[in-house]
Tab-separated table of C-alpha atoms in Angstrom:
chain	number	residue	atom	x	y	z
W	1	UNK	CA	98.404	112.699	169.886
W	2	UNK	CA	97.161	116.103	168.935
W	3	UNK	CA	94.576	114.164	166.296
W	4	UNK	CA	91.565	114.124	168.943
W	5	UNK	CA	91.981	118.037	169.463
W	6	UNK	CA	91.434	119.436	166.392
W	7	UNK	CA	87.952	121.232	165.756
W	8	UNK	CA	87.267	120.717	162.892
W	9	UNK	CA	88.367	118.752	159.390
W	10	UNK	CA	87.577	120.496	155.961
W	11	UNK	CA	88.026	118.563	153.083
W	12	UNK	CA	88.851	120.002	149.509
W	13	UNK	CA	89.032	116.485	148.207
W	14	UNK	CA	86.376	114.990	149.106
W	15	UNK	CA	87.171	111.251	147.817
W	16	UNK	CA	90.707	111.009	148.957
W	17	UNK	CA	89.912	112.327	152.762
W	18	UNK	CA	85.677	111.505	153.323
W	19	UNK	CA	86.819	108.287	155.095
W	20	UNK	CA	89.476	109.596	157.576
W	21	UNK	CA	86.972	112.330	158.520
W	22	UNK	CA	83.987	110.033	158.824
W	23	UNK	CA	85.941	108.053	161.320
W	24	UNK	CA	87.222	110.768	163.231
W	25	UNK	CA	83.933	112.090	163.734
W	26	UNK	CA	82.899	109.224	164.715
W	27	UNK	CA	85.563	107.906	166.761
W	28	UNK	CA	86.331	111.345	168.423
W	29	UNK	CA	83.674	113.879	167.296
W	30	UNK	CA	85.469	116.540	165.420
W	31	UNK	CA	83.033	117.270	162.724
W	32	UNK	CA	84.129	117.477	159.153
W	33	UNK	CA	82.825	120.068	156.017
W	34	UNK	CA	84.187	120.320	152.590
W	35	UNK	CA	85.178	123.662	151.250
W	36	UNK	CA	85.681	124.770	148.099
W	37	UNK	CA	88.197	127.889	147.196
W	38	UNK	CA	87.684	128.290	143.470
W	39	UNK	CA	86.155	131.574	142.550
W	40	UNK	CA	84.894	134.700	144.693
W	41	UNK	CA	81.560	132.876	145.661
W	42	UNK	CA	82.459	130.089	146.524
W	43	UNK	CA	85.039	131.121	148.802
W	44	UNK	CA	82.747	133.259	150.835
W	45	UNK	CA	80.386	130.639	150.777
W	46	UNK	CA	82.994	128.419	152.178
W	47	UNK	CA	84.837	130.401	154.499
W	48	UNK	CA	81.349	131.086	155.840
W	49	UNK	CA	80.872	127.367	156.475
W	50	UNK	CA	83.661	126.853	158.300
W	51	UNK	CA	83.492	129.688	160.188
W	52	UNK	CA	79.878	128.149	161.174
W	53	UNK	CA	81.780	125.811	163.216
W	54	UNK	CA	82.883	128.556	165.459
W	55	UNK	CA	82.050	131.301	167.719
W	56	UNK	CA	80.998	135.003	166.544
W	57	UNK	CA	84.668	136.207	167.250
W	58	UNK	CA	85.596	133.615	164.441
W	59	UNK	CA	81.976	134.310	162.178
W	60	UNK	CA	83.355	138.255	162.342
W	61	UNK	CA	86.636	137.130	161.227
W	62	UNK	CA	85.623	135.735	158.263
W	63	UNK	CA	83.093	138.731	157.278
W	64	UNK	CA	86.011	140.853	157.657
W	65	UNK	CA	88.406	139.282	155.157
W	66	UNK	CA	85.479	138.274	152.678
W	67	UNK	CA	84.541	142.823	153.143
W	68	UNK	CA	88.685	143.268	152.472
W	69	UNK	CA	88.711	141.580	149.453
W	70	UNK	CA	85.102	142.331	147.753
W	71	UNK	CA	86.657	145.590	146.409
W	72	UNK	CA	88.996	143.262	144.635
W	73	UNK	CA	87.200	140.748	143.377
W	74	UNK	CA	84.503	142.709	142.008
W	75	UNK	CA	87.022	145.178	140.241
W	76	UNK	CA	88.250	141.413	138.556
W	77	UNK	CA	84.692	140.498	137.876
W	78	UNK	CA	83.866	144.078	136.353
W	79	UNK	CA	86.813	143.484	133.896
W	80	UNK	CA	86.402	140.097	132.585
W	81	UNK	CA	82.132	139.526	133.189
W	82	UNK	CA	81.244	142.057	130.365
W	83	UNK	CA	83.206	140.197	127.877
W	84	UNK	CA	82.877	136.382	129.243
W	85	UNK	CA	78.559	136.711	129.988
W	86	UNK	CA	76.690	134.347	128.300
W	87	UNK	CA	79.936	132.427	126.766
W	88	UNK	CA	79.319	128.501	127.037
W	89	UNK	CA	82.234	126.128	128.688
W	90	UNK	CA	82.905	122.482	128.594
W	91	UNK	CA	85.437	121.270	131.389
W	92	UNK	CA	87.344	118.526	130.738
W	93	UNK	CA	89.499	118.197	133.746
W	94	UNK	CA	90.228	115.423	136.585
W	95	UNK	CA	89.354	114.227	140.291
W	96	UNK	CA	86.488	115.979	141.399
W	97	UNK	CA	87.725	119.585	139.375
W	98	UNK	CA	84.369	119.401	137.939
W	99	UNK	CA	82.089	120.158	141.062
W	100	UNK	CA	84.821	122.586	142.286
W	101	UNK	CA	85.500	125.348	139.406
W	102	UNK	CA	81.911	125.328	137.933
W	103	UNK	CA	81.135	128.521	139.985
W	104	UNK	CA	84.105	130.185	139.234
W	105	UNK	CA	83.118	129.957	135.492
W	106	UNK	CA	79.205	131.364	137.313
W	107	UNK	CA	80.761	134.115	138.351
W	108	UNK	CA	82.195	135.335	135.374
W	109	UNK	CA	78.610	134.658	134.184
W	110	UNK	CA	79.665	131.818	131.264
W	111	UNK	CA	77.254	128.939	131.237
W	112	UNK	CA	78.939	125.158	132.122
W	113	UNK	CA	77.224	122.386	128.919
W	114	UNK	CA	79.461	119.797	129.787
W	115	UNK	CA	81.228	118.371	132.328
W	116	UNK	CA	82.290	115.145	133.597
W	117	UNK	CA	84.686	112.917	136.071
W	118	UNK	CA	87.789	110.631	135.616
W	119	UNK	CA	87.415	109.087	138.399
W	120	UNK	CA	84.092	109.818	139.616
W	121	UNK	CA	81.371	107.356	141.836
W	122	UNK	CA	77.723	107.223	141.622
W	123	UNK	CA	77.357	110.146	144.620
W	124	UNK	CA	79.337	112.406	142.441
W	125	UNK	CA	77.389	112.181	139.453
W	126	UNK	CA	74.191	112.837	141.830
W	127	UNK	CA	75.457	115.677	143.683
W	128	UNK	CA	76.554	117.511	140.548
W	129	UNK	CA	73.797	116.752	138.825
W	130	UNK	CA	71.612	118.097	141.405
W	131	UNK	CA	73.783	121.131	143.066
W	132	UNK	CA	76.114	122.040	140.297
W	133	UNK	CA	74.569	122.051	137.061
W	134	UNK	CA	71.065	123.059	135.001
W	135	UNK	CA	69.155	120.705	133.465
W	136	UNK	CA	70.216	119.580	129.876
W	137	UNK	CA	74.126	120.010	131.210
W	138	UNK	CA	75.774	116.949	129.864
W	139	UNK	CA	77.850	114.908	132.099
W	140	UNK	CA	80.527	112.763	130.850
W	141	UNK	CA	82.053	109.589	132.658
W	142	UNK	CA	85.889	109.383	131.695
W	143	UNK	CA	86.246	109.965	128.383
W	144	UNK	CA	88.988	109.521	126.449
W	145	UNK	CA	90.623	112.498	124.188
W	146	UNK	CA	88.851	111.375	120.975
W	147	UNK	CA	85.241	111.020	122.649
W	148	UNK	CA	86.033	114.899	124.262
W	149	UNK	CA	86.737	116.094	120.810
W	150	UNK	CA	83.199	114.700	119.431
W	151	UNK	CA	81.554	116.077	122.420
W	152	UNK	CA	82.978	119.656	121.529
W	153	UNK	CA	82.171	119.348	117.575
W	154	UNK	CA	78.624	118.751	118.939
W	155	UNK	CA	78.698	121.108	121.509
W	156	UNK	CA	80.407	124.338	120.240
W	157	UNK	CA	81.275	125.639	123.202
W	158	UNK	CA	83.021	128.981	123.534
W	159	UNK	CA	85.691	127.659	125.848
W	160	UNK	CA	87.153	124.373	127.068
W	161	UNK	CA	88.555	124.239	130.577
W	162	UNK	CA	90.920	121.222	130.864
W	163	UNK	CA	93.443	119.611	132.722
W	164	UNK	CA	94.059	116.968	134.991
């Protein structure tokens, strides 16, 4: 019943909810945006997007909580950035993780080499390879713990960010 009123769907996972949200936009017009809330820019960027949807009251709103909590993050960024600039990563984590926490990892200035999906599709691979990555990242298509581990001797990356 209260379905048709909402004003808007955001999706974090993208695969599990792109279908419900398709066909609620289509069946009742409530558009849909995905979001992402891992690391400082992409939360602006996101709360930004969402806030898009909405009048200037709402547009304020969100510049005033991303202006209350800039002093923050960029006392956390200050800390860690000197020490973690220029550092390489490989992720090895699940779902769509990869697209989601490679700016977090920007942010601290460290450099993503590898990354890859469990249970990625085609569309995946293409939007991170073209919105998520530099050229010459490699991109991995679920690999098992003994491929990872070859990957990395090849690699050398500074860090590994895993889990599932």
């Amino acid at each position: 019943e209260a379905t048709p009123k909402a004003k808007l769907n955001i999706l974090h996972c993208y695969r599990s909810m792109n279908y419900i949200s398709r066909h609620m936009e289509e069946k009742f017009g409530i558009p849909w945006c995905e979001y992402n809330f891992f690391g400082p820019s992409k939360i602006a960027e996101s709360l930004r997007k969402i806030a898009g949807y909405f009048d200037d009251g709402i547009k304020e709103g969100a510049e005033r909580v991303i202006a209350k909590y800039r002093p923050l993050v960029d006392a956390v960024v200050a800390k860690y950035r000197p020490r973690l600039e220029g550092k390489t990563v490989m992720l090895f984590v699940g779902g769509l993780r990869p697209r989601h926490v490679i700016g977090a990892y920007e942010d601290l200035g460290m450099e993503v080499i590898g990354t890859g999906y469990e249970f990625g599709h085609n569309d995946d691979y293409q939007r991170t390879a073209q919105h998520y990555v530099k050229d010459g990242t490699l991109i991995y298509d679920d690999v098992n713990g003994y491929e990872f581990e070859r990957f990395v001797e090849k690699m050398q990356p500074d860090l590994v960010g895993s889990g599932i």
